[in-house]
Structure formats: C-alpha cells, structure tokens
Amino acid sequence: MKDASKRIQQLRDEINHHNYLYYVQDEPEIPDAEYDRCLRELQALESKYPELITPDSPTQRVGAEPVKAFGQIRHKLPMLSLDNAFSDEEVSDFDRRVRERLQVDTVEYVAEPKLDGLAVSIRYENGQLVQAATRGDGVTGEDVTHNVRTIASVPLSLRGHDYPPVLEIRGEVYMPKAGFQQMNERAKAKGEKEFVNPRNAAAGSLRQLDPRVSAERPLAMYCYGVGQVEGLALPDKHSDVLSSLRQWGLRVSPEITTVQGVTGLLKYYRILGDKRDSLPYEIDGVVYKVNRLDQRDQLGFVARAPRWAIAHKFPAQEELTQLLDIEVQVGRTGAITPVARLEPVFVGGVTVSNATLHNEDEVKRKDVRIGDTVIVRRAGDVIPEVAAVVLSKRPKNAKPFVMPTQCPVCGSDVIKIEGEAVARCTGGLFCAAQRKQAIKHFASRKAMDIDGLGDKLVEQLSDEGLIHDVADLYTLKQDQVTGLERMGEKSAANLIEALEKSKHTSLPRFLFALGIREVGEATAQSLANYFATLEAIETASLEQLQDVPDVGPVVAAHILAFFQQPHNIEVVEKLIQAGINWPVIEHVAETEQPLAGQVIVLTGSLSTMSRDEAKQELQALGAKVTGSVSKKTDLVIAGTEAGSKLAKAQQLDIEILDEAQFIKMLKVHDKSPG
Ligand code: IVH
C-alpha cells in the first residue's frame, strides 16, 4: 500500500510534467504511447486502491456523473467584454485616447490573438482547480467545473509553489480546426447535424450536462488574463503576469507579443492576419491591451468594457443572407450538384452570390429551402458554403428543393446509384454540359495547360458549334476564333499558338486530361510509371490495371470502361494524329519506386521548390500525394506556416518531415548521378 501510494505520486508527477511539456511548452518529450502507458498504470493502481484517488489525479478528468442543471456562479470580479475596432483609423483613435488620458507620448501594448471560442474563468485555491464558470452575462455565469476538468490543456493543479493561494484565471475555451472538422465528419457520416463553426462546437461541448460527452470533444484552452487574486501580488505588467501563468503550468498563446505604439499594433494585425488561415484554431481578430497595470487602473472602464483594451476585428467569415433559388449544375462526370443562388453578400473578403450545397442528402440534412435566411461561410480559401439555416426566419412559403429526374441541360435521365451521395446525368458525351466540362478539364493548368482557353471561351466555342470534343480544339483556325466575343486578332493568334505549344506534353498529363473517372493526377502518374506507354494502358486487362500501385478495382473498372468506348478511342486517335506527343518513358518497375504505396501530404510552403514541383518529385518516386491528412497518411511534409494539416498529423501521430529532412530524403532516393 505504501509502495502503491509512492508509485501513484510518481506517476501523477510524471504525467503532469508531460502534460505541461505537451500543452504549455508545445514540446512533448515522450511518444504518446509512453504517456498512455503511464496513464494506464496509474488507472490500474487507482482501481486497486480507490482510497488513494484524489480529485486532482490526471485520471479524474473523465467519467464524472452528469449534472441535472448548471449551477450559477457569481463572478468575484465581473468578466468584461471588449470594444471593437474595424479599421486602422479606429485603432489610431483608441491609441490617441489612451495616450491623452495617460498624458504620455507612447504606450507599450500587449497584442494577442482574439480566439473564437468562449470565455471562462477558472479558480485555483492553493493550487487546486476548484471551480470553472462561463462568462454568462459578465456578472453571473454557469458552473462548468465538471466539464472544464475534462479539458486536457487545463491543469487540475498548478505547478511549483509560488502561486497565489487564490488565483482566478481568465481565458478562452476553443475547439481546434482539425478537431472540429473530424467531429463534423463523424456527425455527417451518422447523418447527424453538424456544428456551424468551431465556436458553436466549443460552446455546445462545454455546455453539456454530461461531462463524459464533453470529455470526448477536442476542446482546448488558452489563458489571457486573471480575475480575483489573493495572498500574493502579481507582477505589474500584463506580459509578466502571462509569463507567471505559463510557469504555473497554464497554457498561454505563443502568438502573444509586446509591441510599441500604434505602428506596432497595426504591424501585428497584418502579420497575424496573414497567418490566420494557417493557425490550427480560429481567430476573429486581435486584442490590444495596455501592458502596464498601473496605467490600466488610471484608465478604468466605460460601461462593461475597459478603456485599456480593444479588439481589432478581421473581416467576418460568416454572414446572413437570403437564399434566392437552388439550381443544379452538371459536372464533367455527370454529377449533379445543387448550388445555392444567394442575395450577394460580402463575406471572408469577397462578394459571394453562389454557394455549393454539395448533394441532395446535404440539402436534406441541413434542411435548406428556397426563401430561407442562411448563414454563408467562407473561411480562408475554402469555397463558400451554406453553413446553416436560420429557422426562426423561415418564411411560410419557403420551398423545399426537389432533385430533377431529367438533366436540365440534355434531358437525359438522372440516376442515383444505391449508396452513392451523388445523382448523375446519364447523357454522357451527348450532354452538352458534360462535354463542355470535359473540354475545360482538358485545357486546365494541370492537364494540357492551354493558356488562354478559359471556361468562358470553351462555352463560346461549344455554343457556336466550333468544337464538339477535345480533339476538335486542334482543328481550330485563327479566323474561326477571331470575331468571337472579346476575341481580337491577337488573342486568336495567341490561342492557336497555345494550342500548338500544348501538343508537347507528358504521358501523365495527357492521361489526366482525358478525364477518366477517378483518374486524378496521382493515378495518372502511377499509370504512366507502371505502363510507360499509352498503348500498354489502352490494352491492359482489369487484373493488370489493378497491379498498379493505388489502383483498386473501382478505378481499374473506370479505366477499362473508358478505353472500351469506341468514341473515346477515336478521340484519342485524333489527338495523336493532331500531333500530341510526349517524351518516351523508360520503363520504371515498381521495385525501383522507393515510395511506392506511400500516402504523403504536403502542407505549408517550401522555400526551395513549389508545392507542384515537390508533388511531382514524390509521384515520380511512386508516392501518392493527397490533399488531406487521415489515418491512411504515411508521411506529412510540413513547410513554413503549416497549419491545421500539421496539427492533425501531430494528433494522429503521423511521421512529419520539415523541408530540410524532405530534401535529404529526395537526395537519398535520387538515382541520377551527382
Ligand atoms: S480580454 C477586459 N483577450 O473576446 C478583457 N478576450 O469580445 C476582456 N477573447 O469575452 C477579455 N481572445 O471571450 C481577451 N486574447 C483575448 C481574447 C479575448 C478572445 C474573447 C473573450 C471575450 C471577448 C470579448
């Protein structure tokens, strides 16, 4: 028993130490497996000697009983809110007001990310977490102690001994982007409702009556201030207070810095704005705070916001607008996608008037109807989407969407295969929409890269009857093109030249350009590596196709079906006749492909090559390069400013290489001399 008690203490110290390194310092020392082993040993010992369990044991984060309702907690010091600034001028005004009141020339500020989560106040007495509350109305909040205790980055007891006997810390509970995405993917797979954004997800997760549900949610916390403090004076600058909090094991954002004057503030705003998309969590702006606490006292408050701080907001990524109609678009493979036509709205830095609704199931699950007021979301470079409907604003005559049974372009039947989410037009190349999309794809940058042949021009050439399939492109004459809308002599000549230039290509590009279903760039590269010639691919059997790395039965069937269509063979022939050519590939056997079968993700930016170049290098070595990190990923290559993908890789314990390590790997595999 005595030994057990000693070992239990040892394990708790060890686990707390690693928690601190992992969550606060961001520098884990041991692999997750080792950490789990410690935790399991502690759990085993505690279940043998339940009398030795204490509330601050790292095992006590999960499993508490659900509560019937939230208790109310009156904050010892009110939790204030912040005034907002939306422009540089408003920030200058803020700085001027501060300087005038303090009668100083320049002010030192602390600049912090404005985390998009929910504010909490956590109370430590003698170093033990005793209470946690939401902000509520600023005076009274809800008791969420049981849930906050399940957040791994919130210490249950403080480190060291020099902390104040009473310490209330203030901070933001949030959900990292990667965790939010995973949670929503899971909800989607189960046909459940998704959360609109990480903030709502964090709030919903924290306000759970059952802490076991909260514990399952990927919540995290950053501290950015203090509330009531008793028994020990804190430093007299905010930046030093934050350092102290870090020392006591509390998590403070590494993005927080001290800056001088309004120039420093605005510079920070730009830097963080550029970083916004690559951060692993959402921020909706930055917060500026006067650093010296005596100056803060001098400045005081107005209503419920301090005069010594302000939030400088980024452009909103979500806005409300009206859904005017739902139309359908026919894609290259006949996929019919419902698209929301919206009352134009400025969101995420651009005016959005269309947003994808993905497929029929999605429209049903989100219960989107024509006439609804919807939340449109555009985060980073992601295509705009209808995040949710505001049900309370639904008009009586809102109209549900009905998937057409006939293709709106060619009138062919629309079918939906069991188990597939997408409905498809069965018209194939008879369908003008599919034909146009196929030509657009053929001309695109990663395919034949025909400069100047954009979507609009493809539409015109098709509508004028000048082209019916991709091979017709190479029969175009300059005088046929001149005279089309916005096509002068010069542009027409340029187009003919670009077409001529595109004839010198590579086998992978050509294969990709053909638009065979499920044959993306990576598969095209694998096929070229494996078979080396177009003839070999055209005549390959189903079995032979499946021998190619990452070609499964479905993809193989699509390839086979494509080359069994006389029409397709005819088009390919015509293209070759027109002079399309590529350098001969020396046969590369699979065994010479050191990365065959490896699934690799590139993220962040590389300084020595573009992402496309890196991708090609990897593909040439046989790797499959994909766009998102999942359990199937073998390796992640992270350049600078890698964001959520890197975070996810870390979470899933996937091997990560930085640029230098990546270059080294390429060198090792480089078969060319030198
Ligand atoms: S300071 C008096 N710092 O923004 C100071 N708030 O709009 C009050 N927030 O309720 C808060 N990041 O939920 C502060 N670095 C940060 C913050 C932050 C996010 C949230 C917090 C607060 C709201 C006010």
XYZ file of C-alpha atoms in Angstrom, residues 636-638 655-668:
17
model
C 3.433 14.700 -43.840
C 5.906 17.188 -45.273
C 5.455 20.483 -43.491
C 5.614 10.994 -39.234
C 6.427 14.611 -40.145
C 9.386 15.921 -42.129
C 10.442 19.543 -42.374
C 11.834 20.945 -45.616
C 15.471 20.085 -44.869
C 14.585 16.491 -43.998
C 12.429 16.265 -47.117
C 15.253 17.470 -49.403
C 17.524 14.943 -47.748
C 15.010 12.200 -48.442
C 14.793 13.202 -52.121
C 18.587 13.129 -52.344
C 18.736 9.644 -50.851
